[in-house]
Tab-separated table of C-alpha atoms in Angstrom:
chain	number	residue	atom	x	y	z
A	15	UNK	CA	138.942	-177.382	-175.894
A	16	UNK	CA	136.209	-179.648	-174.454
A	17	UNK	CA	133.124	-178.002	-175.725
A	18	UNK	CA	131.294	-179.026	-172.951
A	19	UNK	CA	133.016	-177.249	-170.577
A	20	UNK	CA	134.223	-174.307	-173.043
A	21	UNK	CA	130.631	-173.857	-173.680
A	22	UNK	CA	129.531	-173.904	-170.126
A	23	UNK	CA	128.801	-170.476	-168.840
A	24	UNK	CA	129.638	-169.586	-165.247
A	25	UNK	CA	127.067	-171.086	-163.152
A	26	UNK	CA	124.157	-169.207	-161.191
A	27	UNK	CA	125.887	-170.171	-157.582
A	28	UNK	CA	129.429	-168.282	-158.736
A	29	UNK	CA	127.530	-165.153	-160.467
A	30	UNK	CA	125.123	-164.597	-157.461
A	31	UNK	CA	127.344	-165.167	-155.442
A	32	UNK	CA	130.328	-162.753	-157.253
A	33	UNK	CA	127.479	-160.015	-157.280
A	34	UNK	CA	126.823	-160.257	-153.349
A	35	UNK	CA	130.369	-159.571	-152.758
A	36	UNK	CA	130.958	-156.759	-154.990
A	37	UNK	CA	127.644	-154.996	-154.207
A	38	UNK	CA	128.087	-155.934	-150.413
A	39	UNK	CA	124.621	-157.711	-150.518
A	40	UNK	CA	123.130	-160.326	-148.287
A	41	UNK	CA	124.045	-163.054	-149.632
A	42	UNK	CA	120.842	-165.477	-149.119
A	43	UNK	CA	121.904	-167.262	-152.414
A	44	UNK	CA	124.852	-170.178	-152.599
A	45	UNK	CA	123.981	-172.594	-149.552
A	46	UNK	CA	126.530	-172.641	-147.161
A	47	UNK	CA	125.929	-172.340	-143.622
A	48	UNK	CA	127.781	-169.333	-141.683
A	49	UNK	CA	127.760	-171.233	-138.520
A	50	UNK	CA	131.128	-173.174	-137.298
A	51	UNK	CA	129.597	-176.936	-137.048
A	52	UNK	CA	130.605	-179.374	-134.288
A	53	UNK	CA	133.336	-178.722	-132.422
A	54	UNK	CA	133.889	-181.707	-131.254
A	55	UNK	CA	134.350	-183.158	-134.689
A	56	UNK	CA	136.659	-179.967	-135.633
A	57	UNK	CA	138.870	-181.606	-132.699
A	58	UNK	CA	138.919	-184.617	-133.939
A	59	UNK	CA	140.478	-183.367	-137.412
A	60	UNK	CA	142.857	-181.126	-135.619
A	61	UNK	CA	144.392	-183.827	-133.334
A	62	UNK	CA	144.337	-186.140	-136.066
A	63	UNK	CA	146.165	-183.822	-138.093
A	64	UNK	CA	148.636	-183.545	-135.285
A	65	UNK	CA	149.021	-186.888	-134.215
A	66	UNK	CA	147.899	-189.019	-137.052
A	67	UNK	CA	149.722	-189.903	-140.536
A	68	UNK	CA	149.366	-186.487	-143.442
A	69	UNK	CA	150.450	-189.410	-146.440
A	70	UNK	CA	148.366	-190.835	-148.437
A	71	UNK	CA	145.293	-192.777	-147.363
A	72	UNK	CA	144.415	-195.805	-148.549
A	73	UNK	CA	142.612	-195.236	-151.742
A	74	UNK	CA	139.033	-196.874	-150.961
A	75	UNK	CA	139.691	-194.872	-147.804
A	76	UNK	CA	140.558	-194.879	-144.548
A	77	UNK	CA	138.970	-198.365	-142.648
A	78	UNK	CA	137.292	-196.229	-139.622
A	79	UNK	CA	135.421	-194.165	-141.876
A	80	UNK	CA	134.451	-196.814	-144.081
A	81	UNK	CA	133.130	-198.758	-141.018
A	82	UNK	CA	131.617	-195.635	-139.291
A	83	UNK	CA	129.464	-194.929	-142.921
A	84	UNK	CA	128.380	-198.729	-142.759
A	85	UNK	CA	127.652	-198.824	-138.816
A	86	UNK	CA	125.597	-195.035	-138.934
A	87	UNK	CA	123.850	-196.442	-142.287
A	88	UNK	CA	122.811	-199.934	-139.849
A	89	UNK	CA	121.926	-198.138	-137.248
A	90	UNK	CA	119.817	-195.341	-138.787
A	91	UNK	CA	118.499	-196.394	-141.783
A	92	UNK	CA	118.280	-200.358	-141.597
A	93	UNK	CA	121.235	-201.072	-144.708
A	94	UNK	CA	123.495	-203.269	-143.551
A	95	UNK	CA	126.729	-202.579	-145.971
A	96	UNK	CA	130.251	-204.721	-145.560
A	97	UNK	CA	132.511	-202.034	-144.867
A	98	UNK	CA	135.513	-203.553	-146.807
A	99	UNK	CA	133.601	-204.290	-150.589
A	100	UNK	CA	130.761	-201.531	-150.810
A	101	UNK	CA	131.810	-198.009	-149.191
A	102	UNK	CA	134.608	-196.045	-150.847
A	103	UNK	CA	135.122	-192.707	-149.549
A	104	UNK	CA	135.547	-189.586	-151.676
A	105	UNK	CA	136.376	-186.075	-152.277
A	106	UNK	CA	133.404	-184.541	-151.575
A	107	UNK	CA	129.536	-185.643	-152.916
A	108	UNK	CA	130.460	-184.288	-156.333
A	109	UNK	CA	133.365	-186.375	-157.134
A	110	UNK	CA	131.494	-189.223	-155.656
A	111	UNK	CA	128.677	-187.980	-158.601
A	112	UNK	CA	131.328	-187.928	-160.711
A	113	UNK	CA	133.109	-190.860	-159.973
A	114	UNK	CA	129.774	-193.132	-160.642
A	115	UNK	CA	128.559	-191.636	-163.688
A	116	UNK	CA	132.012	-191.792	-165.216
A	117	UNK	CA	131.738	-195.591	-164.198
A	118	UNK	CA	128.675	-196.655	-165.370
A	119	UNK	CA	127.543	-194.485	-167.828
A	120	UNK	CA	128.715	-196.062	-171.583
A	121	UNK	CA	129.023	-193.850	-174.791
A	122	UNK	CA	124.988	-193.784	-176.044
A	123	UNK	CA	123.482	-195.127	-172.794
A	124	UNK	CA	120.387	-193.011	-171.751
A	125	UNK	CA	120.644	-191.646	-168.583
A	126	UNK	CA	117.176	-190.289	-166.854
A	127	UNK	CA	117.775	-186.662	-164.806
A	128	UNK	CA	114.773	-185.224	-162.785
A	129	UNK	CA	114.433	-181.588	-162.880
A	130	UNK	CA	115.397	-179.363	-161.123
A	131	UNK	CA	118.537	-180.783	-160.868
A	132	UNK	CA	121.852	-180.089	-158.851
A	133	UNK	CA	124.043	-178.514	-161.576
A	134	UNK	CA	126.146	-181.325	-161.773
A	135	UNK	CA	124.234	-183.829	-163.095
A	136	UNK	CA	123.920	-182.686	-166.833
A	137	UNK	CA	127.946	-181.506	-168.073
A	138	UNK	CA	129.059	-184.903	-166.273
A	139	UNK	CA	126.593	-187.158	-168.027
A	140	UNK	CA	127.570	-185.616	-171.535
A	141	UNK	CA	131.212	-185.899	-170.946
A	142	UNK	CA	130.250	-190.048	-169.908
A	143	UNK	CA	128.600	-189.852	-173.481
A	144	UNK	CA	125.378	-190.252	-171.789
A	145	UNK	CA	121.982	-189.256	-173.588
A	146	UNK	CA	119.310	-187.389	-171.455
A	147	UNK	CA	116.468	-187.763	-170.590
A	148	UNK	CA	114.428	-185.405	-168.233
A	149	UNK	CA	111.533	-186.088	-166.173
A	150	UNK	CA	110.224	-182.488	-164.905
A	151	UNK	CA	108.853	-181.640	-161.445
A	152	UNK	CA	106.574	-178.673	-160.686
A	153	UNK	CA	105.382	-176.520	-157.600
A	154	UNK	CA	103.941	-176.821	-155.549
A	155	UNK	CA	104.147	-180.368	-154.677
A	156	UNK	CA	107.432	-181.510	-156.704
A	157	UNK	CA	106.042	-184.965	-156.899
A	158	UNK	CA	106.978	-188.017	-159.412
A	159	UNK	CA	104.279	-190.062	-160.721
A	160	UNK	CA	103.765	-192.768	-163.179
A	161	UNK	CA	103.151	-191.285	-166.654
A	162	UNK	CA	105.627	-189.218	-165.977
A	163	UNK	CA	108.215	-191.857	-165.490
A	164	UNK	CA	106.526	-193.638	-168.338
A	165	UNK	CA	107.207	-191.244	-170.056
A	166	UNK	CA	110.742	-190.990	-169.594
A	167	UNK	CA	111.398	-194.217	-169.651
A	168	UNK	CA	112.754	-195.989	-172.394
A	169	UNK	CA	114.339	-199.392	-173.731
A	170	UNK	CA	117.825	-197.258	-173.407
A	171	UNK	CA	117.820	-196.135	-170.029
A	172	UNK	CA	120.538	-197.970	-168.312
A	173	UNK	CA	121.103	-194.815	-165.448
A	174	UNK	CA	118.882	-192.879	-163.388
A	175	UNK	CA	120.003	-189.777	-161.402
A	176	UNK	CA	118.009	-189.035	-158.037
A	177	UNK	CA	118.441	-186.779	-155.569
A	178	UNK	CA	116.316	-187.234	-152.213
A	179	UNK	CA	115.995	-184.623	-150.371
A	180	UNK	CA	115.514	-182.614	-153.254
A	181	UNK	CA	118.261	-179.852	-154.173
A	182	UNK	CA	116.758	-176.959	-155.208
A	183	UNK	CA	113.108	-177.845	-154.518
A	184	UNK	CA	113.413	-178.561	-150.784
A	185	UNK	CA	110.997	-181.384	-151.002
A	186	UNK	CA	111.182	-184.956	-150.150
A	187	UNK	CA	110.205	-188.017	-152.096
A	188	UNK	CA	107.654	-190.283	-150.032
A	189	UNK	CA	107.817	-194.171	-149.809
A	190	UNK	CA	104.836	-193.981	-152.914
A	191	UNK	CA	107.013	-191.936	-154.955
A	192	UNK	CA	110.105	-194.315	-154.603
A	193	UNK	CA	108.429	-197.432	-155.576
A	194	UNK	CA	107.184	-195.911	-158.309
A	195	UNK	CA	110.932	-194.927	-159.422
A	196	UNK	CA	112.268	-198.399	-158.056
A	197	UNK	CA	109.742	-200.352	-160.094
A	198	UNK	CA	110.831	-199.101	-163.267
A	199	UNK	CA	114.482	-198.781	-162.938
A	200	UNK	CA	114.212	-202.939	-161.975
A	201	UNK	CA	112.345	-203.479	-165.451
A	202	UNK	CA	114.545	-201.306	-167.326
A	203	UNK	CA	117.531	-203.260	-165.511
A	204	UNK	CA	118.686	-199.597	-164.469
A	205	UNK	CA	121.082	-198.524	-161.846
A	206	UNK	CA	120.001	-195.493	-159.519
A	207	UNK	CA	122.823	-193.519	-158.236
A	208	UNK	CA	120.894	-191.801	-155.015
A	209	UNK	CA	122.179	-188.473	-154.073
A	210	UNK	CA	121.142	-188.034	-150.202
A	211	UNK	CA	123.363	-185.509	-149.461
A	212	UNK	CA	120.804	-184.065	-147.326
A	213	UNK	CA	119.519	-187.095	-146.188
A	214	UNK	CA	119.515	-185.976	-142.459
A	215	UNK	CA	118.383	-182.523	-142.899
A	216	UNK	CA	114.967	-183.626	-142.981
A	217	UNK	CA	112.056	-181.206	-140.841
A	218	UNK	CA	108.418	-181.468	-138.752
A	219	UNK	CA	109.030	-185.428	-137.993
A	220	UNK	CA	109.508	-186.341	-141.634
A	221	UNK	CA	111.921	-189.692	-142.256
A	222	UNK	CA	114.186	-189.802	-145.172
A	223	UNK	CA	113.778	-193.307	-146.901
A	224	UNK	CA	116.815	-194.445	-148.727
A	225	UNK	CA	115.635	-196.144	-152.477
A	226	UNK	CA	118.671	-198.486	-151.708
A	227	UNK	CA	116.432	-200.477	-148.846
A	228	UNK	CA	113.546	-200.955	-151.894
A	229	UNK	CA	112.982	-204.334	-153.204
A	230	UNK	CA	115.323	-205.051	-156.250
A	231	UNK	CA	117.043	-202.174	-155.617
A	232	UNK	CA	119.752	-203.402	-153.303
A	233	UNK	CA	122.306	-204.279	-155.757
A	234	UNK	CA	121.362	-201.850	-158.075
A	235	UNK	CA	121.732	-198.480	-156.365
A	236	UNK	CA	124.777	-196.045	-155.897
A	237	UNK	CA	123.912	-194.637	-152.414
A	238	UNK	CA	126.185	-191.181	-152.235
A	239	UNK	CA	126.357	-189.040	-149.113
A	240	UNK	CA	128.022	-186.213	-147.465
A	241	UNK	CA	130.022	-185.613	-144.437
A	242	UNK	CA	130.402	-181.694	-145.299
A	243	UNK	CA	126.503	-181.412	-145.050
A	244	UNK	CA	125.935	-184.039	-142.087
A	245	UNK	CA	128.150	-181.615	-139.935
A	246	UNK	CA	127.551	-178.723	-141.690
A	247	UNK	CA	131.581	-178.398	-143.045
A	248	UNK	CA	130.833	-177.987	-146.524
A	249	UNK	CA	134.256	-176.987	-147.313
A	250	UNK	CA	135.593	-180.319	-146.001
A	251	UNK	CA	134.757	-182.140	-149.594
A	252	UNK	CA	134.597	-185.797	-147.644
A	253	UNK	CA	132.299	-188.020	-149.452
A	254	UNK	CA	131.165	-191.739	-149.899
A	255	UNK	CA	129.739	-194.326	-152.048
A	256	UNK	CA	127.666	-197.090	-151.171
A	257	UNK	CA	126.856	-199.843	-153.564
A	258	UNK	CA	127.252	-203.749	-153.893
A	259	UNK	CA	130.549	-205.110	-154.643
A	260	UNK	CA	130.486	-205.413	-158.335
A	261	UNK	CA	129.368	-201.977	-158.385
A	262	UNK	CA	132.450	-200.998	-156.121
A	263	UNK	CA	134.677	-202.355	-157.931
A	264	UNK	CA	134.206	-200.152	-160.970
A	265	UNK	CA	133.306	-197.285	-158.939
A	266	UNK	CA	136.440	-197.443	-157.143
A	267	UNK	CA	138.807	-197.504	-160.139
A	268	UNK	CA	137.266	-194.201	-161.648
A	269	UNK	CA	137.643	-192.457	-158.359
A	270	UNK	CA	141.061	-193.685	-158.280
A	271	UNK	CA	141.687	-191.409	-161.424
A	272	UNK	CA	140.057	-188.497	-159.983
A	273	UNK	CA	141.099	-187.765	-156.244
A	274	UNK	CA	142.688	-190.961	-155.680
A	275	UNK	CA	142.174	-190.115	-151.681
A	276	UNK	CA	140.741	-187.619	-149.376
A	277	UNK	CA	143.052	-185.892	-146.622
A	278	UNK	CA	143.496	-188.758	-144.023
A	279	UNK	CA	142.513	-185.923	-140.875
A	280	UNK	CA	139.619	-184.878	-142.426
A	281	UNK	CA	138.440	-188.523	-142.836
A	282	UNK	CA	138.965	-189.580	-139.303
A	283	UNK	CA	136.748	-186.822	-137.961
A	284	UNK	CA	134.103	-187.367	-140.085
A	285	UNK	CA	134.695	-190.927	-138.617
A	286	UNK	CA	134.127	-189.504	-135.431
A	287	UNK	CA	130.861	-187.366	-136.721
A	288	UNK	CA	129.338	-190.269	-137.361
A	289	UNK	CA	129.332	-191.721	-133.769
A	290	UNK	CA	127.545	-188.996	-132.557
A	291	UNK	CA	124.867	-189.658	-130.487
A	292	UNK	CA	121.674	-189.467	-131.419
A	293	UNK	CA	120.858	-185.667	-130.048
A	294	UNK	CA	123.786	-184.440	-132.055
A	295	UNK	CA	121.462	-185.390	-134.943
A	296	UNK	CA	118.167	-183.792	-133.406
A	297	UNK	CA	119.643	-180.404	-131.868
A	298	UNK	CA	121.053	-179.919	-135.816
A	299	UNK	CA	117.788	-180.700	-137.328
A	300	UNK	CA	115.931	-178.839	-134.972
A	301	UNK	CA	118.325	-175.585	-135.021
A	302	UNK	CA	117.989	-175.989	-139.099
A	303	UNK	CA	114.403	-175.719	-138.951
A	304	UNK	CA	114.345	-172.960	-136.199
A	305	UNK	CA	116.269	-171.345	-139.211
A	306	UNK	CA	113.603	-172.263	-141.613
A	307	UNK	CA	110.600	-171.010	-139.821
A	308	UNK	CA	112.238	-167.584	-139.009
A	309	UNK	CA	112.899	-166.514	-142.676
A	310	UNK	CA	109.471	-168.310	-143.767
A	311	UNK	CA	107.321	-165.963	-141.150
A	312	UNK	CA	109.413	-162.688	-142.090
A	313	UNK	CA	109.347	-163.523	-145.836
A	314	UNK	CA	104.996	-164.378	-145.425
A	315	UNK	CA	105.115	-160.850	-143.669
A	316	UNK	CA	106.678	-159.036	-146.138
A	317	UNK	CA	103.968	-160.696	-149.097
A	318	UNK	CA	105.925	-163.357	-150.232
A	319	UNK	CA	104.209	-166.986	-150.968
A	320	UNK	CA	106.717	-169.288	-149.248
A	321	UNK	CA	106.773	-172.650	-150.487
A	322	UNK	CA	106.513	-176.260	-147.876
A	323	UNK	CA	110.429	-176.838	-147.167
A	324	UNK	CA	110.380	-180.517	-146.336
A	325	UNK	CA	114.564	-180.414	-145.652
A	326	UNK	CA	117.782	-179.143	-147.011
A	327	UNK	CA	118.884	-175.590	-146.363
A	328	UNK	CA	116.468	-174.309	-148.409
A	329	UNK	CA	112.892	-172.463	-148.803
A	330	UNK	CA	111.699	-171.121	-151.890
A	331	UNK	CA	109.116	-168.254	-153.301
A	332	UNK	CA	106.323	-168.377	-155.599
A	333	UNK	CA	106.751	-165.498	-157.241
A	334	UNK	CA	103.273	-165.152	-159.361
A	335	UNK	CA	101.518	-166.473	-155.727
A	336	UNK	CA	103.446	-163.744	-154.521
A	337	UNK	CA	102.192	-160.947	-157.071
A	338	UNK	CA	105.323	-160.917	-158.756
A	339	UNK	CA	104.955	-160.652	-162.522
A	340	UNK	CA	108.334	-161.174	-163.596
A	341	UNK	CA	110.269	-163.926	-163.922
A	342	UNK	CA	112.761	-165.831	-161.301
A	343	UNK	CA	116.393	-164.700	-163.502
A	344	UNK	CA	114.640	-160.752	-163.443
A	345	UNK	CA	113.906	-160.850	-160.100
A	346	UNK	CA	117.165	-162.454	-158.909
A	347	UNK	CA	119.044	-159.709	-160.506
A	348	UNK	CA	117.362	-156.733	-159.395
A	349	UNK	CA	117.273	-158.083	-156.253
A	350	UNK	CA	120.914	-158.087	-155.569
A	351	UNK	CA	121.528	-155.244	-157.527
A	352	UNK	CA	118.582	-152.662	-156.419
A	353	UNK	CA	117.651	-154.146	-152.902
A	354	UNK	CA	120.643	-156.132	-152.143
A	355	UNK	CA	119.925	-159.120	-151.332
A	356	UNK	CA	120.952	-162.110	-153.391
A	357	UNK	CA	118.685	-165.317	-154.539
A	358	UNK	CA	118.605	-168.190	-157.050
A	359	UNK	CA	116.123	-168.622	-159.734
A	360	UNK	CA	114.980	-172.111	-159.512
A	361	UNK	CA	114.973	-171.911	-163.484
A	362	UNK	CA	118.745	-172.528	-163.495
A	363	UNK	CA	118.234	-176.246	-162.273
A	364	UNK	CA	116.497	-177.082	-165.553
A	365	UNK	CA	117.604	-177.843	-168.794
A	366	UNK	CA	114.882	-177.660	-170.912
A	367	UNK	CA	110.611	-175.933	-170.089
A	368	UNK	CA	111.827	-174.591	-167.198
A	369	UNK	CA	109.441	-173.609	-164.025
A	370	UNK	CA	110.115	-169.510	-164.277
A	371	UNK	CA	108.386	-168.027	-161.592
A	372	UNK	CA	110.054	-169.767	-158.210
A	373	UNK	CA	113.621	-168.212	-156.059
A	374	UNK	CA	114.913	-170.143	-154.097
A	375	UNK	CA	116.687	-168.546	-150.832
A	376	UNK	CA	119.252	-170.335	-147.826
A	377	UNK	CA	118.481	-170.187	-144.208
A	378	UNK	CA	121.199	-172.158	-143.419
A	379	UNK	CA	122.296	-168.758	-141.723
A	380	UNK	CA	122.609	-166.659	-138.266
A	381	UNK	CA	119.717	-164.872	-136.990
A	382	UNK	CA	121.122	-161.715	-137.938
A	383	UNK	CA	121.632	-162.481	-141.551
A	384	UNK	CA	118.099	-163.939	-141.813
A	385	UNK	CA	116.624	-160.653	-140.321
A	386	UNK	CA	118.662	-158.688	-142.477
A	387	UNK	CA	117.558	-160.961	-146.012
A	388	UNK	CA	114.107	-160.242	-144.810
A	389	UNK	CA	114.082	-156.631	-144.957
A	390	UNK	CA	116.029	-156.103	-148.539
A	391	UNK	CA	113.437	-159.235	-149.450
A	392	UNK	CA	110.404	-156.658	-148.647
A	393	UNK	CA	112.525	-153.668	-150.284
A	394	UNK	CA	112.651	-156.468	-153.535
A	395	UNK	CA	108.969	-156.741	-153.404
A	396	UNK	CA	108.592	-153.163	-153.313
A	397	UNK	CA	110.538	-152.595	-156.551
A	398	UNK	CA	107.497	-155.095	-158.315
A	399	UNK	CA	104.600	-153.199	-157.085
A	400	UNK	CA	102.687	-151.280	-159.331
């Protein structure tokens, strides 16, 4: 066996989330949203599963989602990306991840991760035969900054791994922050592969800036996104990558040993998603942070420090800032098991001097489940009181 993956224990999303089912807790942990998403874009995959071919797609896939991604990108973010040589569609954000890393990375190539990290990042970079290297953000602010990246940095690094919006942190890189990043990687001759799954989930009038629209960075950037978090479908798995032709190329030949293709009626609604007009893309925002403000006020009510949630589905808790002695993996547990309500400690998105003292929760949720979090979250704070 792999020793990798035989060594891998089950991972904090899966046992939080197993616990919330067998102890009937809220679950306030894994981030999906409980909501139905668009339904116009759900009609769109059901008549094109009706009408439309169920064989396999193209494997680069299908041309009207591949123009949609470059048309929304042109439209909304200033890239302007030929459709036919630098968007391949995938299964999902995580086999996009996958996919590129497997590409590019080269047996004893350094490859730079900034913590906390999607869970992802690490097992697929060892199985590459990457070496890490970690940069490590901290609350409250999460930022990046230059001896840090100095730091990091070495003669070796050939990959960097960034995800903007940040996954688990909730924060957003500014336009400082990313030149800092872009500057480097174009002296190191580095290629970024940008994870902006959450790209539009982004609160309070904030704009997310893609690294790929940097100078130097335009032929040197994997640009990933997600249609399962655009339109809140997370169980769709329809992904893309964006990149310059010679990165295509290569990109597209290790997907095509993965997935090969993505079901064909899933990719023409996402096609659809992204024609939306504008207000689709506001009323979701604005419904997301609705969301986030109602479980930060209960959660402040109940004691808690709540930490600035700049997008994603996510808020987190300062647990020390809340009077909380004990650490994020103690509290998580007797959370769900004593109060029932069920969290992620932030710790699990490190791999090495881990920040111990922050939860993060999902408010990517109905009212009623948010209202409900909130008062096992108070009965949770209760249990640390002395």
């Amino acid at each position: 066996m792999n020793p990798i993956y035989a060594e891998m224990p089950t991972t904090i999303f899966e046992a939080m989330s197993t616990l919330a089912r067998e102890l009937g807790a809220i679950n306030l942990g894994q981030g999906f949203p409980d909501a139905r998403g668009p339904e116009s874009v759900i009609e769109a995959a059901v008549t094109a599963l009706r009408e439309g071919s169920n064989q396999y797609p193209p494997m680069p896939g299908l041309p009207e989602l591949r123009r949609a991604v470059a048309d929304h990108y042109r439209r909304r973010q200033d890239i302007d990306l030929d459709w036919t040589s630098e968007v391949t569609i995938t299964s999902g954000a995580t086999e996009a991840l996958a996919a590129a890393i497997l590409a590019l990375v080269r047996p004893g190539d350094e490859v730079l991760l900034i913590q906390p990290m999607y869970d992802a990042y690490l097992p697929l970079v060892l199985r590459a035969g990457g070496v890490p290297r970690f940069a490590r953000l901290a609350p409250p602010d999460w930022r990046i900054d230059a001896a840090m990246l100095d730091a990091a940095f070495t003669p070796a690094t050939r990959l960097v791994i960034l995800n903007n919006p940040v996954n688990p942190s909730a924060s957003l890189f500014d336009a400082a922050s990313l030149a800092l990043l872009a500057e480097r990687a174009v002296a190191h001759d580095a290629v970024v592969i940008s994870d902006e799954v959450w790209e539009h989930l982004v609160f309070d009038g904030r704009r997310h800036l893609p690294i790929m629209a940097l100078p130097g960075m335009r032929d040197r950037t994997v640009k990933i996104g997600s249609a399962g978090k655009i339109f809140s479908l997370t169980g769709w798995k329809v992904g893309w990558m964006c990149a310059s032709p010679a990165l295509s190329r290569v990109l597209a030949k290790a997907h095509q040993f993965l997935t090969f293709t993505t079901p064909p009626n899933l990719q023409a609604a996402a096609a659809h998603g992204l024609a939306l007009p504008d207000d689709y893309f506001h009323e979701m925002r604005a419904g997301y942070a609705r969301s986030r403000d109602r479980l930060a006020a209960g959660l402040a009510d109940a004691g808690y420090r709540v930490l600035p949630s700049a997008g994603t589905y996510f808020l987190s808790v300062d647990l020390p800032g809340s009077g909380i002695a004990a650490d994020d993996v103690t509290f998580a547990e007797i959370a769900v098991r004593e109060a029932g309500v069920a969290t992620i400690p932030v710790s699990a998105f490190y791999a090495e001097d881990a920040v111990r003292g922050v939860v993060r929760l999902c408010f990517a949720k109905q009212d009623e489940t948010i209202d409900a979090g909130i008062a096992r979250m108070a009965i949770a704070r209760g249990l640390f009181e002395s």
